[in-house]
Short mmCIF file of C-alpha atoms in Angstrom, two decimals:
data_model
loop_
_atom_site.label_atom_id
_atom_site.label_comp_id
_atom_site.label_asym_id
_atom_site.label_seq_id
_atom_site.Cartn_x
_atom_site.Cartn_y
_atom_site.Cartn_z
CA MET S 1 0.00 0.00 0.00
CA SER S 2 1.30 3.42 -0.97
CA PRO S 3 2.18 5.83 1.85
CA THR S 4 -0.39 8.56 2.31
CA ARG S 5 -0.22 12.28 2.97
CA THR S 6 -2.70 14.35 4.96
CA LEU S 7 -3.71 17.55 3.18
CA LEU S 8 -5.29 20.33 5.24
CA LEU S 9 -7.51 22.27 2.88
CA PRO S 10 -9.65 25.37 3.13
CA LEU S 11 -12.39 24.60 0.59
CA VAL S 12 -12.16 27.81 -1.43
CA GLN S 13 -14.68 27.84 -4.27
CA ASP S 14 -12.67 29.80 -6.85
CA ALA S 15 -9.43 27.97 -6.04
CA LEU S 16 -11.00 24.53 -6.49
CA ALA S 17 -13.01 25.26 -9.65
CA GLY S 18 -10.17 24.37 -12.02
CA LEU S 19 -9.57 21.05 -10.26
CA TYR S 20 -13.10 19.92 -11.05
CA GLN S 21 -12.93 21.28 -14.60
CA LEU S 22 -9.77 19.31 -15.32
CA ASP S 23 -11.76 16.14 -16.05
CA THR S 24 -12.66 17.39 -19.54
CA LEU S 25 -9.04 17.98 -20.49
CA LEU S 26 -8.11 14.52 -19.21
CA LEU S 27 -10.94 13.04 -21.26
CA ARG S 28 -9.60 14.80 -24.34
CA LEU S 29 -6.13 13.37 -23.76
CA ARG S 30 -7.59 9.89 -23.33
CA ASN S 31 -9.17 10.12 -26.78
CA VAL S 32 -7.81 10.97 -30.22
CA LEU S 33 -9.14 13.60 -32.56
CA VAL S 34 -9.92 12.21 -36.01
CA LEU S 35 -11.52 13.68 -39.10
CA ASP S 36 -14.93 12.34 -40.07
CA HIS S 37 -15.78 13.48 -43.61
CA GLU S 38 -19.45 13.92 -42.71
CA GLU S 39 -19.32 15.16 -39.11
CA GLY S 40 -15.92 16.84 -39.09
CA PRO S 41 -13.41 16.40 -36.23
CA ILE S 42 -14.63 13.95 -33.59
CA LEU S 43 -13.11 12.30 -30.52
CA VAL S 44 -12.79 8.53 -30.48
CA PRO S 45 -11.52 6.32 -27.64
CA ASP S 46 -7.93 5.17 -27.83
CA ALA S 47 -6.37 2.38 -25.82
CA GLU S 48 -3.48 4.55 -24.62
CA GLY S 49 -4.64 8.07 -25.40
CA VAL S 50 -2.06 10.77 -25.98
CA ARG S 51 1.39 9.49 -25.08
CA ILE S 52 2.73 11.31 -22.02
CA PRO S 53 6.22 10.24 -20.93
CA SER S 54 6.41 9.26 -17.23
CA ALA S 55 2.67 9.92 -16.75
CA PRO S 56 0.38 7.59 -18.76
CA ILE S 57 -2.93 9.38 -19.18
CA GLU S 58 -5.01 6.40 -17.99
CA ASP S 59 -3.00 6.26 -14.75
CA VAL S 60 -3.20 10.04 -14.33
CA SER S 61 -6.98 9.95 -14.77
CA GLU S 62 -7.36 7.23 -12.14
CA ALA S 63 -5.15 9.14 -9.70
CA TYR S 64 -7.17 12.31 -10.34
CA TRP S 65 -10.48 10.60 -9.54
CA ARG S 66 -9.07 9.01 -6.40
CA VAL S 67 -8.04 12.44 -5.14
CA LEU S 68 -11.45 13.93 -5.93
CA ASP S 69 -13.11 11.00 -4.15
CA ALA S 70 -11.05 11.82 -1.05
CA LEU S 71 -12.66 15.26 -0.78
CA PRO S 72 -15.69 15.39 1.53
CA GLU S 73 -19.14 14.80 0.14
CA GLY S 74 -20.64 18.08 -0.99
CA THR S 75 -17.37 19.68 -2.14
CA GLU S 76 -18.37 19.65 -5.80
CA GLU S 77 -21.72 21.24 -4.98
CA LEU S 78 -19.94 23.86 -2.89
CA VAL S 79 -17.57 24.63 -5.76
CA ASP S 80 -20.23 24.83 -8.48
CA GLY S 81 -22.46 27.00 -6.30
CA THR S 82 -25.42 24.63 -6.00
CA GLU S 83 -24.96 24.17 -2.24
CA GLU S 84 -23.61 26.99 -0.08
CA TYR S 85 -23.51 25.08 3.20
CA PRO S 86 -23.09 21.34 2.59
CA PRO S 87 -23.86 19.19 5.65
CA ASN S 88 -21.17 17.23 7.48
CA MET S 89 -18.49 19.74 6.54
CA LEU S 90 -16.86 22.04 9.10
CA LEU S 91 -17.68 25.70 8.55
CA LEU S 92 -15.55 28.32 10.28
CA LEU S 93 -17.54 31.32 11.52
CA SER S 94 -16.19 34.72 12.56
CA SER S 95 -17.12 36.24 15.91
CA ASP S 96 -20.00 38.13 14.26
CA GLY S 97 -21.40 34.91 12.78
CA GLY S 98 -20.20 35.47 9.22
CA ALA S 99 -18.90 32.51 7.20
CA VAL S 100 -15.11 32.39 6.85
CA VAL S 101 -14.46 29.11 4.99
CA HIS S 102 -15.14 25.38 5.09
CA LEU S 103 -12.14 23.40 6.33
CA THR S 104 -11.23 19.75 5.83
CA ALA S 105 -8.33 17.31 5.96
CA ILE S 106 -8.03 14.49 3.43
CA GLU S 107 -5.78 11.46 3.08
CA VAL S 108 -4.29 10.95 -0.39
CA ALA S 109 -1.76 8.47 -1.70
CA GLU S 110 1.76 9.83 -2.20
CA SER S 111 1.91 7.87 -5.47
CA ASP S 112 -1.18 9.66 -6.80
CA LEU S 113 0.26 13.06 -5.95
CA ALA S 114 3.57 12.09 -7.58
CA LEU S 115 1.77 11.00 -10.74
CA LEU S 116 -0.23 14.22 -10.97
CA ALA S 117 2.94 16.25 -10.40
CA ALA S 118 4.68 14.28 -13.17
CA PHE S 119 1.71 15.03 -15.44
CA ALA S 120 2.00 18.78 -14.80
CA ASP S 121 5.77 18.62 -15.39
CA ALA S 122 5.23 16.74 -18.67
CA LEU S 123 2.84 19.42 -19.92
CA ASP S 124 5.37 22.11 -19.06
CA ARG S 125 8.02 20.19 -21.00
CA ALA S 126 5.71 19.62 -23.98
CA ALA S 127 4.85 23.33 -24.07
CA GLY S 128 8.50 24.40 -23.94
CA PRO S 129 10.69 25.57 -26.79
CA ARG S 130 12.49 22.21 -27.26
CA PRO S 131 10.22 19.44 -25.99
CA GLY S 132 11.86 16.59 -27.90
CA MET S 133 10.34 13.86 -30.04
CA GLU S 134 9.00 11.84 -27.11
CA PHE S 135 6.66 14.74 -26.28
CA GLU S 136 5.53 15.26 -29.87
CA ALA S 137 1.99 13.84 -29.41
CA LEU S 138 1.40 15.81 -26.22
CA THR S 139 2.73 19.01 -27.78
CA GLU S 140 0.33 18.60 -30.69
CA ALA S 141 -2.61 17.92 -28.36
CA LEU S 142 -1.84 21.04 -26.29
CA GLY S 143 -1.79 23.11 -29.46
CA GLU S 144 -5.20 21.76 -30.48
CA LEU S 145 -6.66 22.46 -27.07
CA GLY S 146 -5.38 26.02 -27.08
CA ARG S 147 -6.74 26.74 -30.54
CA GLU S 148 -10.16 25.19 -30.03
CA PRO S 149 -11.07 24.91 -26.33
CA TYR S 150 -13.97 22.53 -25.74
CA TYR S 151 -15.62 24.63 -23.04
CA GLN S 152 -15.67 28.36 -22.36
CA TRP S 153 -13.67 27.97 -19.15
CA MET S 154 -10.84 26.13 -20.89
CA PRO S 155 -7.85 28.27 -21.82
CA GLU S 156 -7.56 29.66 -25.32
CA GLY S 157 -4.05 30.51 -26.38
CA ASP S 158 -0.69 28.91 -26.99
CA LYS S 159 0.60 25.65 -25.53
CA PRO S 160 2.21 27.26 -22.45
CA THR S 161 -1.15 28.85 -21.63
CA VAL S 162 -2.78 25.42 -21.47
CA ALA S 163 0.09 23.96 -19.42
CA ARG S 164 -0.08 26.84 -16.92
CA TRP S 165 -3.83 26.36 -16.59
CA VAL S 166 -3.35 22.67 -15.73
CA ARG S 167 -0.74 23.46 -13.09
CA ARG S 168 -3.03 26.08 -11.54
CA ALA S 169 -5.93 23.59 -11.59
CA LEU S 170 -3.81 21.04 -9.71
CA SER S 171 -2.34 23.57 -7.28
CA PRO S 172 -4.84 22.95 -4.42
CA ILE S 173 -3.52 19.39 -4.04
CA LEU S 174 0.08 19.82 -5.25
CA ARG S 175 0.99 23.09 -3.56
CA SER S 176 0.57 23.63 0.16
CA PRO S 177 -1.31 26.80 1.15
CA PHE S 178 0.84 26.87 4.29
CA GLU S 179 4.11 28.21 2.96
CA GLY S 180 5.92 31.36 3.90
CA LEU S 181 6.47 33.22 7.16
CA HIS S 182 3.25 32.17 8.94
CA GLY S 183 2.74 28.85 7.14
CA ALA S 184 3.83 26.36 9.81
CA ALA S 185 2.04 28.21 12.61
CA ASP S 186 -1.13 28.59 10.53
CA HIS S 187 -1.11 24.88 9.71
CA GLU S 188 -0.79 23.98 13.39
CA THR S 189 -3.53 26.44 14.36
CA LEU S 190 -6.04 25.11 11.83
CA SER S 191 -5.10 21.47 12.38
CA LYS S 192 -5.74 21.84 16.11
CA LEU S 193 -9.02 23.61 15.39
CA LEU S 194 -10.15 20.82 13.06
CA ARG S 195 -9.29 18.15 15.64
CA HIS S 196 -11.14 19.91 18.45
CA ALA S 197 -14.21 20.55 16.28
CA GLU S 198 -14.52 16.96 15.05
CA GLY S 199 -18.18 16.04 14.62
CA CYS S 200 -19.33 19.66 14.52
CA ASP S 201 -20.93 21.35 11.51
CA SER S 202 -19.59 24.79 12.43
CA VAL S 203 -17.33 26.51 14.94
CA ILE S 204 -16.72 30.14 15.88
CA VAL S 205 -13.06 31.05 15.47
CA ASP S 206 -11.02 33.67 17.26
CA GLN S 207 -9.07 36.39 15.48
CA ASP S 208 -5.84 34.36 15.18
CA GLU S 209 -7.71 31.37 13.71
CA GLU S 210 -9.61 33.57 11.29
CA GLU S 211 -6.41 35.27 10.12
CA ALA S 212 -4.71 31.88 9.66
CA ALA S 213 -7.63 30.69 7.51
CA GLU S 214 -7.62 33.87 5.46
CA ARG S 215 -3.89 33.62 4.76
CA ALA S 216 -4.32 30.01 3.60
CA MET S 217 -7.28 31.00 1.41
CA LEU S 218 -5.31 33.81 -0.21
CA SER S 219 -2.36 31.49 -0.83
CA MET S 220 -4.65 29.01 -2.59
CA LEU S 221 -6.22 31.72 -4.74
CA ARG S 222 -2.84 33.12 -5.78
CA ALA S 223 -1.71 29.66 -6.90
CA ALA S 224 -4.94 28.72 -8.66
CA LEU S 225 -5.88 31.94 -10.44
CA PRO S 226 -3.98 34.11 -12.94
CA ILE S 227 -3.84 37.10 -10.60
#
């Protein structure tokens, strides 16, 4: 069994949106684009999908879904705006009763995180100036995605634009929001809060706890959004 890592996550709607949207790009890479003379370009299943050195797309997709499954029930509804206060999810409240953020901790396999990190690295390499022949298929696929995005939220632009979007989408699980001067202390503060509030739907936080949550939220947003 692969070793696991505990991720402490503020469930920030805008920061997590790209993570849930990534499934369409993975689906595109698991299929090949072919020309149908009557219907035009269509996607058809392929046994291996687009070749991605060190990160086979089928394995990446399975790792991606395992990580999503580790998030608490209701996270997707929170992110897409259909449920503002999902049950069985800890909500931090300020002293005046205002919502600060939902907080959770999830267990994910180190091997899944490593595979998703290798996937992001491969896209960066494929989008670079000299990707090499082994990245040829991925480079071509990134170019197609950038020219003709399948959904309005997908990036339109050159290959590096698509690669940067993928890295931002994966940032909530690959980049800790607890870096920098206050990172370690903020992590300890929120971890202790989560442990003490186990079984509760909400908890009122003090000023230090609220500030720790806000710093983590801002860190996640900076990593996930082009701001």
